[in-house]
Amino acid sequence: MAKRHDAIVDMYEKLPVPFGLVRFGVAPDHPEVKNCQDRFTEVASSPRFNFIGNFDMGKVGLLELRKQYDAILFAYGASKDRELSVPGEHLQGVYSARAFVGWYNGLPEYASLSPDLQSGDTAVIIGQGNVALDIARILLSGVERLKTTDIAANALDTLSSSKVTKVHVIGRRGPLQASFTIKELRELMQLLDIQFKPVPLHLLPGLEQKLPRAQKRISDLLRNHSNHSSNDNRLSKSMNLDFLQSPISFNADSDAGNKLASITLSHNRYKNGNDLFDASAGVESTNENDTLKTSLAFRSIGYKSEPLPGMQDLGIEFDLRKGTLPNVAGRVVNGGNAIPGLYCAGWVKRGPTGVIATTMEDAFSTAEIIVSDWAGKASGKPGWEALRSRFPHATDWDDWLKIDAAEREMGRAKGKEREKCSSVDQMLNILR
Ligand SMILES: Cc1cc2nc3c(=O)[nH]c(=O)nc-3n(C[C@H](O)[C@H](O)[C@H](O)COP(=O)(O)OP(=O)(O)OC[C@H]3O[C@@H](n4cnc5c(N)ncnc54)[C@H](O)[C@@H]3O)c2cc1C
Ligand SMILES: NC(=O)c1ccc[n+]([C@@H]2O[C@H](COP(=O)([O-])OP(=O)(O)OC[C@H]3O[C@@H](n4cnc5c(N)ncnc54)[C@H](OP(=O)(O)O)[C@@H]3O)[C@@H](O)[C@H]2O)c1
């Protein structure tokens, strides 16, 4: 970076298109969330900002990049998923939430996932975060609700012939420990033609119980719903929040088969002395098990960041346990000492939790640190100019605008907001 007032910012992106999880994670029926793209577009219009897409940061060599820039900010998110480490979790019919979400959002990596929504009527989602609720909502919504969104065309086709009518979202702890938020819970409860099954009232505190605001609202909503819901058999679909259960194995249809047929779940109880209304309460297995028949399951227990190749050459010891870059307020550190010129923001800084607003706040605070470190310092480092000729297939912001226009046009023809390109080749073909 040169003097603060004429700093040049280059942003590298693996795919030819920008927006990360806002494009490939946020559910298609949440278009209002995608408004943050406008803010990004505003930033991108600055002549001092370069978008460089179709560029895998791991491939350039971080040592090389370090030579060309005064500061490097790592904000590459979490592109792996956490695993349960129980037998059978890779059977056919068990999908990671990341893959399924990527599939319905048109992420090229998962365009050919082809999840089997036809073999059975029951889907089981392990984990009770907002991603789990997104998946439940997409499975139960019905295509009428989704068909004008930017959902991928092949996902809409598969969902239109889906046989799934029952969804179980399974948490290892109780309702007061679940990590979903009230807005997403309410949205699921309000879906048409779906019976949202009552929650056992003994797991919910009385109205008089003092709780943090977010937990209180969730608890009141679930209690109110559970007190008043009736078994309406005219409703063709059902949604179950199942608490205090953990999968101990995913089972195949025969000894030799590799297709999911059932899940064995252990029942859990609160650890001795733990308050069941405390968000941090822990559980243990009771050793009582149940088997749930299903041919379709999703593992939705969180995403995971990994180190980039060459990080060690820069003195970075990635924290594999937490899945984050060791940092103090966004400065990457080794043994407590800041490594000059290296910064981080977003999920790779904090871990894979937080909504867009928290991620933005966090990015602003790292940006302030970078500015304070570099204020008044001049530099003649060339940045992208030194690398450009070696990466003829890299895309820039104008290329994105062309892909954007083509996607909107393809969408218009189908009455949709946009039809996303399903492969990197399709994106690059638009530019040829
Ligand atoms: C399924 C899902 C749904 C969500 N829905 C909502 C919602 O409705 N509302 C809300 O507020 N929040 C939502 N969130 C949370 C929100 O998406 C995150 O808080 C936010 O996107 C995290 O930002 P990030 O920059 O850390 O990571 P990301 O958004 O993942 O951005 C990381 C970027 O780095 C790029 N990258 C990765 N590896 C490389 C590499 N090697 N070289 C170059 N580039 C690379 C990626 O392609 C990506 O563009 C959702 C999250 C998920 C997982
Ligand atoms: N609409 C939205 O605003 C929206 C939509 C999607 C995502 N997001 C955000 O994106 C972030 C990531 O969401 P997420 O759902 O992937 O993660 P998350 O919020 O961290 O939820 C993960 C869930 O998996 C459970 N889990 C973890 N390990 C487990 C194990 N070994 N066995 C069983 N269960 C396990 C957790 O339970 P424990 O608590 O017991 O560990 C928790 O219920 C969150 O901050 C979320 O709010 C927001």
Coordinates of C-alpha atoms and ligand atoms in Angstrom, one line a residue:
M1 CA 0.0 0.0 0.0
A2 CA 1.3 3.5 -0.8
K3 CA 0.5 6.6 1.2
R4 CA -2.8 6.2 2.9
H5 CA -4.7 8.6 0.6
D6 CA -3.7 6.8 -2.6
A7 CA -3.6 3.2 -1.3
I8 CA -4.5 0.6 -4.0
V9 CA -6.6 -2.3 -2.9
D10 CA -6.5 -5.6 -4.9
M11 CA -9.0 -8.2 -4.0
Y12 CA -8.3 -11.8 -5.2
E13 CA -11.2 -14.2 -5.7
K14 CA -11.0 -17.9 -6.5
L15 CA -14.1 -17.9 -8.8
P16 CA -14.6 -15.4 -11.7
V17 CA -17.4 -13.8 -9.7
P18 CA -17.5 -12.0 -6.4
F19 CA -19.6 -12.1 -3.2
G20 CA -18.6 -15.4 -1.5
L21 CA -21.3 -16.9 0.7
V22 CA -23.6 -14.0 0.0
R23 CA -24.0 -15.5 -3.5
F24 CA -23.3 -19.2 -2.8
G25 CA -24.6 -19.5 0.8
V26 CA -27.4 -17.2 1.7
A27 CA -30.7 -18.9 0.8
P28 CA -32.4 -17.9 -2.5
D29 CA -35.6 -16.9 -0.6
H30 CA -33.6 -14.3 1.4
P31 CA -33.0 -11.7 -1.4
E32 CA -33.1 -8.8 1.2
V33 CA -29.8 -10.2 2.7
K34 CA -28.1 -9.9 -0.7
N35 CA -28.5 -6.1 -0.6
C36 CA -25.1 -6.0 1.0
Q37 CA -23.8 -6.6 -2.6
D38 CA -24.8 -3.0 -3.4
R39 CA -22.3 -1.8 -0.7
F40 CA -19.6 -4.0 -2.2
T41 CA -20.4 -2.7 -5.7
E42 CA -20.1 0.8 -4.4
V43 CA -16.6 0.0 -3.1
A44 CA -15.7 -1.7 -6.4
S45 CA -16.5 1.5 -8.3
S46 CA -13.5 3.2 -6.8
P47 CA -10.6 3.6 -9.3
R48 CA -8.3 2.5 -6.5
F49 CA -9.9 -0.9 -6.2
N50 CA -9.1 -3.9 -8.4
F51 CA -11.2 -7.1 -8.4
I52 CA -9.1 -10.0 -9.6
G53 CA -11.2 -13.1 -10.1
N54 CA -10.6 -16.7 -11.3
F55 CA -7.5 -16.6 -9.3
D56 CA -6.6 -19.2 -6.6
M57 CA -4.7 -17.4 -3.9
G58 CA -3.0 -20.7 -3.0
K59 CA -1.5 -21.0 -6.4
V60 CA 0.4 -17.7 -6.7
G61 CA 2.7 -18.5 -3.8
L62 CA 2.2 -16.3 -0.7
L63 CA 6.0 -15.5 -0.6
E64 CA 5.7 -14.0 -4.0
L65 CA 2.5 -12.1 -3.1
R66 CA 4.3 -10.8 0.0
K67 CA 7.0 -9.3 -2.2
Q68 CA 4.5 -7.3 -4.3
Y69 CA 2.3 -5.9 -1.5
D70 CA 2.8 -3.9 1.7
A71 CA -0.2 -5.6 3.3
I72 CA -2.1 -8.9 2.8
L73 CA -5.5 -9.4 4.3
F74 CA -6.7 -13.0 4.5
A75 CA -10.5 -13.1 4.2
Y76 CA -11.0 -16.4 2.4
G77 CA -13.8 -17.7 4.7
A78 CA -14.4 -21.3 5.5
S79 CA -14.5 -23.6 2.5
K80 CA -14.7 -27.0 4.2
D81 CA -17.3 -28.5 6.5
R82 CA -17.0 -30.1 9.9
E83 CA -17.5 -33.8 10.2
L84 CA -19.2 -35.9 12.9
S85 CA -16.7 -38.7 12.9
V86 CA -19.3 -41.4 13.3
P87 CA -19.6 -44.6 11.2
G88 CA -21.5 -44.3 7.9
E89 CA -21.4 -40.5 7.6
H90 CA -20.2 -40.8 4.0
L91 CA -22.9 -43.3 2.9
Q92 CA -24.8 -42.4 -0.3
G93 CA -27.7 -40.2 0.8
V94 CA -25.7 -38.4 3.5
Y95 CA -24.8 -34.9 2.3
S96 CA -22.9 -32.1 3.9
A97 CA -24.9 -28.9 4.4
R98 CA -22.2 -27.0 2.5
A99 CA -22.6 -29.2 -0.6
F100 CA -26.4 -29.1 -0.5
V101 CA -26.4 -25.3 0.0
G102 CA -23.8 -24.9 -2.7
W103 CA -25.9 -27.0 -5.1
Y104 CA -29.2 -25.0 -4.7
N105 CA -27.2 -21.8 -4.9
G106 CA -25.4 -22.7 -8.2
L107 CA -21.9 -23.1 -6.7
P108 CA -20.0 -24.7 -9.7
E109 CA -18.2 -27.2 -7.4
Y110 CA -21.6 -28.8 -6.5
A111 CA -23.5 -28.4 -9.8
S112 CA -23.6 -32.2 -10.3
L113 CA -24.5 -33.2 -6.7
S114 CA -27.9 -34.5 -7.7
P115 CA -29.2 -35.2 -4.1
D116 CA -31.7 -38.1 -3.9
L117 CA -35.0 -36.4 -2.9
Q118 CA -37.0 -39.2 -4.5
S119 CA -36.3 -42.4 -2.6
G120 CA -38.0 -41.5 0.7
D121 CA -40.3 -39.1 2.4
T122 CA -38.1 -38.3 5.4
A123 CA -35.1 -36.1 5.6
V124 CA -32.9 -35.7 8.7
I125 CA -30.7 -32.7 9.4
I126 CA -28.0 -33.0 12.1
G127 CA -27.3 -29.7 13.8
Q128 CA -29.6 -26.9 14.9
G129 CA -28.0 -23.7 13.5
N130 CA -29.4 -21.4 10.9
V131 CA -27.9 -23.4 8.0
A132 CA -30.0 -26.4 9.2
L133 CA -33.1 -24.3 9.2
D134 CA -32.3 -22.9 5.7
I135 CA -32.1 -26.5 4.4
A136 CA -35.3 -27.5 6.2
R137 CA -37.1 -24.5 4.7
I138 CA -35.8 -25.2 1.1
L139 CA -36.9 -28.9 1.4
L140 CA -40.4 -28.0 2.7
S141 CA -41.1 -24.8 0.8
G142 CA -42.6 -26.1 -2.4
V143 CA -41.3 -24.8 -5.7
E144 CA -44.0 -22.1 -6.1
R145 CA -42.3 -20.1 -3.4
L146 CA -38.8 -20.5 -4.9
K147 CA -39.3 -20.4 -8.6
T148 CA -38.8 -16.6 -9.1
T149 CA -35.7 -16.5 -6.9
D150 CA -32.1 -17.0 -8.1
I151 CA -32.1 -20.7 -7.1
A152 CA -30.2 -22.9 -9.5
A153 CA -32.4 -24.3 -12.3
N154 CA -31.3 -28.0 -11.7
A155 CA -32.1 -27.6 -8.0
L156 CA -35.6 -26.2 -8.8
D157 CA -36.2 -29.2 -11.1
T158 CA -35.1 -31.8 -8.5
L159 CA -37.1 -30.0 -5.8
S160 CA -40.2 -30.0 -8.0
S161 CA -40.3 -33.8 -8.0
S162 CA -39.1 -34.2 -4.4
K163 CA -41.0 -36.8 -2.3
V164 CA -39.7 -35.3 1.0
T165 CA -42.6 -34.4 3.3
K166 CA -41.1 -34.9 6.8
V167 CA -38.1 -33.1 8.1
H168 CA -36.4 -33.8 11.4
V169 CA -33.8 -31.2 12.6
I170 CA -31.8 -32.9 15.4
G171 CA -29.9 -31.1 18.1
R172 CA -27.5 -32.8 20.6
R173 CA -28.6 -30.3 23.3
G174 CA -32.0 -28.6 24.1
P175 CA -34.0 -25.7 22.7
L176 CA -32.3 -23.1 25.0
Q177 CA -28.9 -24.2 23.6
A178 CA -29.9 -24.3 19.9
S179 CA -27.9 -21.8 17.7
F180 CA -30.7 -20.9 15.3
T181 CA -32.2 -17.4 15.6
I182 CA -35.8 -16.3 16.1
K183 CA -36.3 -14.8 12.6
E184 CA -35.3 -18.1 10.9
L185 CA -37.4 -20.2 13.3
R186 CA -40.5 -18.0 12.8
E187 CA -40.0 -18.2 9.0
L188 CA -40.1 -21.9 9.1
M189 CA -43.1 -22.0 11.4
Q190 CA -45.0 -19.7 9.0
L191 CA -44.5 -21.9 5.9
L192 CA -47.8 -22.8 4.4
D193 CA -49.2 -26.4 4.7
I194 CA -46.7 -27.5 7.2
Q195 CA -47.4 -28.9 10.6
F196 CA -44.6 -27.7 12.9
K197 CA -44.6 -30.3 15.6
P198 CA -44.9 -29.2 19.3
V199 CA -41.7 -29.2 21.4
P200 CA -41.8 -31.1 24.8
L201 CA -42.8 -28.4 27.3
H202 CA -40.6 -29.7 30.1
L203 CA -37.6 -28.5 28.0
L204 CA -38.9 -24.9 28.1
P205 CA -38.8 -22.6 31.1
G206 CA -41.9 -20.9 32.5
L207 CA -42.8 -17.4 31.4
E208 CA -41.4 -15.9 34.7
Q209 CA -37.9 -17.4 34.1
K210 CA -35.3 -14.6 33.5
L211 CA -33.2 -15.3 30.3
P212 CA -31.1 -13.4 27.9
R213 CA -33.3 -11.6 25.3
A214 CA -32.6 -13.9 22.3
Q215 CA -33.2 -17.1 24.3
K216 CA -36.4 -15.7 26.0
R217 CA -37.9 -14.8 22.6
I218 CA -37.2 -18.3 21.2
S219 CA -38.5 -20.0 24.3
D220 CA -41.7 -17.9 24.3
L221 CA -42.3 -18.6 20.6
L222 CA -41.8 -22.4 21.0
R223 CA -43.9 -22.5 24.1
N224 CA -46.7 -20.5 22.6
H225 CA -46.7 -22.6 19.5
S226 CA -46.5 -25.9 21.4
N227 CA -49.4 -25.0 23.7
H228 CA -51.6 -24.2 20.8
S229 CA -50.6 -26.5 18.0
S230 CA -53.0 -29.3 17.1
N231 CA -52.5 -32.4 15.1
D232 CA -53.9 -31.2 11.8
N233 CA -53.8 -34.3 9.5
R234 CA -54.9 -32.3 6.6
L235 CA -51.5 -30.8 6.4
S236 CA -49.3 -32.9 4.1
K237 CA -45.9 -31.9 5.5
S238 CA -44.3 -31.9 8.9
M239 CA -41.3 -30.3 10.6
N240 CA -39.8 -31.7 13.8
L241 CA -37.3 -30.1 16.1
D242 CA -35.8 -33.1 18.0
F243 CA -33.7 -32.3 21.0
L244 CA -31.1 -34.1 23.1
Q245 CA -30.1 -36.6 20.5
S246 CA -26.8 -37.4 18.8
P247 CA -26.2 -39.7 15.8
I248 CA -24.0 -42.6 16.7
S249 CA -24.1 -44.3 13.3
F250 CA -25.5 -43.9 9.8
N251 CA -26.6 -47.4 8.6
A252 CA -26.7 -48.9 5.1
D253 CA -29.7 -50.8 3.7
S254 CA -27.8 -54.1 3.8
D255 CA -24.4 -55.2 5.1
A256 CA -22.9 -54.8 1.7
G257 CA -24.9 -51.8 0.6
N258 CA -23.7 -48.2 0.7
K259 CA -27.1 -46.4 0.6
L260 CA -28.4 -44.8 3.8
A261 CA -31.4 -46.6 5.3
S262 CA -31.4 -45.4 8.9
I263 CA -29.7 -43.4 11.6
T264 CA -29.0 -44.7 15.1
L265 CA -29.4 -41.8 17.6
S266 CA -28.4 -41.8 21.2
H267 CA -30.6 -40.0 23.8
N268 CA -28.8 -37.4 25.8
R269 CA -29.4 -35.8 29.2
Y270 CA -28.0 -32.7 30.8
K271 CA -24.8 -33.3 32.8
N272 CA -25.2 -33.5 36.5
G273 CA -25.7 -30.0 37.9
N274 CA -26.1 -28.3 34.5
D275 CA -29.0 -25.9 34.2
L276 CA -31.1 -26.9 31.2
F277 CA -32.0 -23.3 30.6
D278 CA -28.3 -22.1 30.4
A279 CA -27.0 -21.6 26.9
S280 CA -23.7 -23.3 27.7
A281 CA -25.2 -26.4 29.4
G282 CA -23.5 -29.6 28.4
V283 CA -25.0 -33.0 27.8
E284 CA -24.0 -36.7 28.0
S285 CA -25.4 -39.9 26.5
T286 CA -27.9 -41.9 28.4
N287 CA -26.9 -45.0 26.5
E288 CA -30.5 -45.4 25.3
N289 CA -30.7 -45.5 21.5
D290 CA -33.4 -45.1 18.8
T291 CA -33.4 -45.8 15.1
L292 CA -34.9 -43.4 12.6
K293 CA -35.6 -44.7 9.1
T294 CA -34.5 -42.4 6.4
S295 CA -32.6 -42.5 3.1
L296 CA -31.7 -38.8 3.2
A297 CA -29.6 -37.0 5.8
F298 CA -27.6 -33.7 6.1
R299 CA -24.7 -33.0 8.3
S300 CA -25.1 -29.3 9.3
I301 CA -22.7 -28.9 12.2
G302 CA -20.7 -25.9 10.9
Y303 CA -18.1 -24.9 8.3
K304 CA -14.3 -25.0 8.7
S305 CA -11.4 -22.9 7.5
E306 CA -8.1 -24.4 6.4
P307 CA -4.6 -23.0 5.9
L308 CA -3.5 -21.8 2.5
P309 CA -0.4 -23.5 1.0
G310 CA 2.7 -21.5 1.8
M311 CA 1.4 -19.9 5.0
Q312 CA 4.2 -21.5 7.0
D313 CA 6.8 -19.8 4.7
L314 CA 5.3 -16.5 6.0
G315 CA 5.7 -17.6 9.6
I316 CA 2.0 -18.3 10.1
E317 CA 1.1 -21.3 12.3
F318 CA -2.6 -21.8 11.4
D319 CA -4.7 -23.0 14.4
L320 CA -6.1 -26.3 13.0
R321 CA -8.1 -26.9 16.1
K322 CA -10.0 -23.6 16.0
G323 CA -9.8 -23.4 12.2
T324 CA -8.6 -19.8 12.4
L325 CA -5.5 -17.6 11.8
P326 CA -3.9 -16.7 15.2
N327 CA -4.4 -13.0 15.4
V328 CA -4.8 -10.1 17.8
A329 CA -7.5 -7.6 16.6
G330 CA -6.9 -8.7 13.0
R331 CA -3.1 -8.6 13.0
V332 CA -1.8 -12.1 12.2
V333 CA 0.5 -13.2 15.1
N334 CA 3.1 -15.8 15.8
G335 CA 3.8 -16.5 19.4
G336 CA 2.0 -13.3 20.3
N337 CA 4.0 -11.1 18.0
A338 CA 2.4 -9.5 15.0
I339 CA 3.8 -10.6 11.6
P340 CA 4.3 -7.3 9.9
G341 CA 1.9 -6.7 6.9
L342 CA -0.3 -9.7 7.5
Y343 CA -4.0 -9.3 8.6
C344 CA -7.2 -11.3 8.6
A345 CA -11.0 -10.7 8.7
G346 CA -14.2 -12.6 8.6
W347 CA -14.7 -16.3 9.3
V348 CA -11.0 -17.2 8.9
K349 CA -10.3 -14.6 11.7
R350 CA -13.1 -15.5 14.1
G351 CA -14.3 -18.9 13.2
P352 CA -17.3 -19.9 11.1
T353 CA -20.1 -18.1 12.9
G354 CA -21.7 -14.7 12.6
V355 CA -24.1 -13.1 10.2
I356 CA -23.2 -10.6 7.5
A357 CA -23.5 -7.6 9.8
T358 CA -21.1 -9.1 12.3
T359 CA -18.7 -10.1 9.5
M360 CA -18.8 -6.5 8.2
E361 CA -18.2 -4.9 11.6
D362 CA -15.3 -7.2 12.1
A363 CA -13.9 -6.3 8.6
F364 CA -14.2 -2.6 9.4
S365 CA -12.2 -3.0 12.6
T366 CA -9.4 -4.9 10.8
A367 CA -9.4 -2.2 8.1
E368 CA -8.9 0.5 10.8
I369 CA -5.9 -1.5 12.1
I370 CA -4.4 -1.7 8.7
V371 CA -4.8 2.0 8.1
S372 CA -3.3 2.9 11.5
D373 CA -0.3 0.6 10.8
W374 CA 0.3 2.2 7.4
A375 CA -0.6 5.8 7.9
G376 CA 2.0 8.1 6.6
K377 CA 4.1 5.3 5.1
A378 CA 4.9 5.3 1.4
S379 CA 5.6 2.3 -0.7
G380 CA 6.6 1.7 -4.3
K381 CA 5.4 -1.9 -4.3
P382 CA 3.7 -2.7 -7.7
G383 CA 0.9 -5.1 -6.5
W384 CA -1.1 -6.7 -9.3
E385 CA 0.9 -4.9 -12.0
A386 CA 3.8 -7.3 -11.2
L387 CA 1.6 -10.4 -11.6
R388 CA -1.0 -9.5 -14.2
S389 CA 0.9 -10.9 -17.3
R390 CA 1.3 -14.4 -15.6
F391 CA -2.5 -14.7 -15.1
P392 CA -4.1 -14.1 -18.5
H393 CA -7.4 -15.8 -17.4
A394 CA -7.9 -13.6 -14.4
T395 CA -11.2 -11.6 -14.5
D396 CA -11.8 -8.0 -13.5
W397 CA -14.8 -6.1 -12.3
D398 CA -16.0 -5.3 -15.8
D399 CA -16.0 -9.0 -16.6
W400 CA -18.2 -9.6 -13.5
L401 CA -20.6 -6.9 -14.8
K402 CA -20.8 -8.8 -18.1
I403 CA -21.5 -12.1 -16.3
D404 CA -24.0 -10.3 -14.1
A405 CA -25.9 -8.9 -17.0
A406 CA -25.9 -12.2 -18.8
E407 CA -27.2 -14.1 -15.7
R408 CA -30.0 -11.5 -15.3
E409 CA -30.9 -11.9 -18.9
M410 CA -31.0 -15.7 -18.6
G411 CA -33.2 -15.3 -15.5
R412 CA -35.6 -12.9 -17.2
A413 CA -36.4 -15.5 -19.9
K414 CA -37.5 -17.8 -17.1
G415 CA -39.3 -15.2 -14.9
K416 CA -36.5 -15.4 -12.4
E417 CA -34.4 -12.8 -10.8
R418 CA -31.3 -14.4 -12.3
E419 CA -30.1 -17.7 -13.6
K420 CA -26.6 -18.3 -12.3
C421 CA -23.9 -19.9 -14.5
S422 CA -23.5 -23.4 -13.3
S423 CA -19.8 -23.7 -14.2
V424 CA -16.7 -21.6 -14.4
D425 CA -16.5 -22.4 -18.2
Q426 CA -19.9 -21.0 -18.7
M427 CA -18.9 -17.8 -16.9
L428 CA -15.7 -17.5 -19.0
N429 CA -17.6 -18.3 -22.2
I430 CA -19.7 -15.2 -21.6
L431 CA -16.5 -13.2 -21.7
R432 CA -15.0 -14.8 -24.9
Ligands
LIG1 C1 -25.4 -21.4 4.2 C2 -25.2 -20.1 4.8 C3 -26.3 -19.1 4.8 C4 -26.1 -17.9 5.3 N1 -27.1 -17.0 5.3 C5 -27.0 -15.8 5.9 C6 -28.1 -14.9 5.9 O1 -29.2 -15.2 5.4 N2 -27.9 -13.7 6.6 C7 -26.7 -13.3 7.1 O2 -26.6 -12.2 7.6 N3 -25.7 -14.2 7.1 C8 -25.8 -15.4 6.5 N4 -24.7 -16.3 6.5 C9 -23.4 -15.8 7.1 C10 -22.6 -15.0 6.1 O3 -22.6 -15.7 4.9 C11 -21.1 -14.9 6.7 O4 -21.1 -14.2 7.9 C12 -20.2 -14.2 5.7 O5 -20.4 -14.6 4.4 C13 -18.7 -14.6 6.1 O6 -17.9 -13.8 5.3 P1 -16.4 -14.2 4.9 O7 -15.9 -13.1 4.1 O8 -15.6 -14.6 6.1 O9 -16.4 -15.5 4.0 P2 -17.1 -15.8 2.6 O10 -18.3 -15.1 2.4 O11 -17.1 -17.3 2.4 O12 -16.0 -15.2 1.6 C14 -14.7 -15.8 1.4 C15 -14.3 -15.5 -0.1 O13 -13.0 -16.0 -0.3 C16 -12.9 -16.8 -1.5 N5 -11.8 -17.8 -1.4 C17 -11.8 -18.9 -0.7 N6 -10.6 -19.6 -0.9 C18 -9.9 -18.8 -1.8 C19 -8.6 -19.0 -2.4 N7 -7.8 -20.0 -2.1 N8 -8.2 -18.0 -3.2 C20 -8.9 -16.9 -3.5 N9 -10.2 -16.7 -3.0 C21 -10.6 -17.7 -2.1 C22 -14.3 -17.4 -1.6 O14 -14.5 -17.8 -2.9 C23 -15.2 -16.3 -1.1 O15 -15.5 -15.4 -2.1 C24 -24.8 -17.5 6.0 C25 -23.8 -18.5 6.0 C26 -24.0 -19.7 5.4 C27 -22.9 -20.7 5.5
LIG2 N1 -30.5 -16.4 8.0 C1 -29.3 -16.2 8.6 O1 -29.1 -15.2 9.2 C2 -28.3 -17.3 8.5 C3 -28.5 -18.4 7.7 C4 -27.5 -19.4 7.7 C5 -26.3 -19.2 8.5 N2 -26.2 -18.1 9.2 C6 -25.0 -17.9 10.2 O2 -23.9 -18.6 9.7 C7 -23.2 -19.2 10.8 C8 -23.0 -20.7 10.6 O3 -24.2 -21.4 10.8 P1 -24.2 -23.0 11.0 O4 -25.6 -23.4 11.1 O5 -23.3 -23.6 10.0 O6 -23.4 -23.2 12.3 P2 -23.8 -23.0 13.9 O7 -24.7 -21.8 14.1 O8 -22.5 -23.0 14.6 O9 -24.6 -24.3 14.3 C9 -24.0 -25.5 14.3 C10 -24.9 -26.6 15.0 O10 -24.3 -27.8 14.9 C11 -24.3 -28.4 16.2 N3 -23.1 -29.3 16.3 C12 -21.8 -29.0 16.3 N4 -21.0 -30.1 16.4 C13 -21.9 -31.1 16.6 C14 -21.7 -32.5 16.7 N5 -20.5 -33.1 16.8 N6 -22.8 -33.3 16.9 C15 -24.0 -32.8 16.8 N7 -24.3 -31.4 16.6 C16 -23.2 -30.6 16.5 C17 -24.2 -27.3 17.1 O11 -24.6 -27.7 18.4 P3 -23.9 -27.2 19.8 O12 -24.3 -25.9 20.1 O13 -24.3 -28.2 20.8 O14 -22.4 -27.3 19.4 C18 -25.2 -26.3 16.5 O15 -26.5 -26.7 16.7 C19 -24.0 -18.9 12.1 O16 -23.5 -17.7 12.7 C20 -25.4 -18.6 11.5 O17 -26.2 -17.7 12.3 C21 -27.2 -17.1 9.3

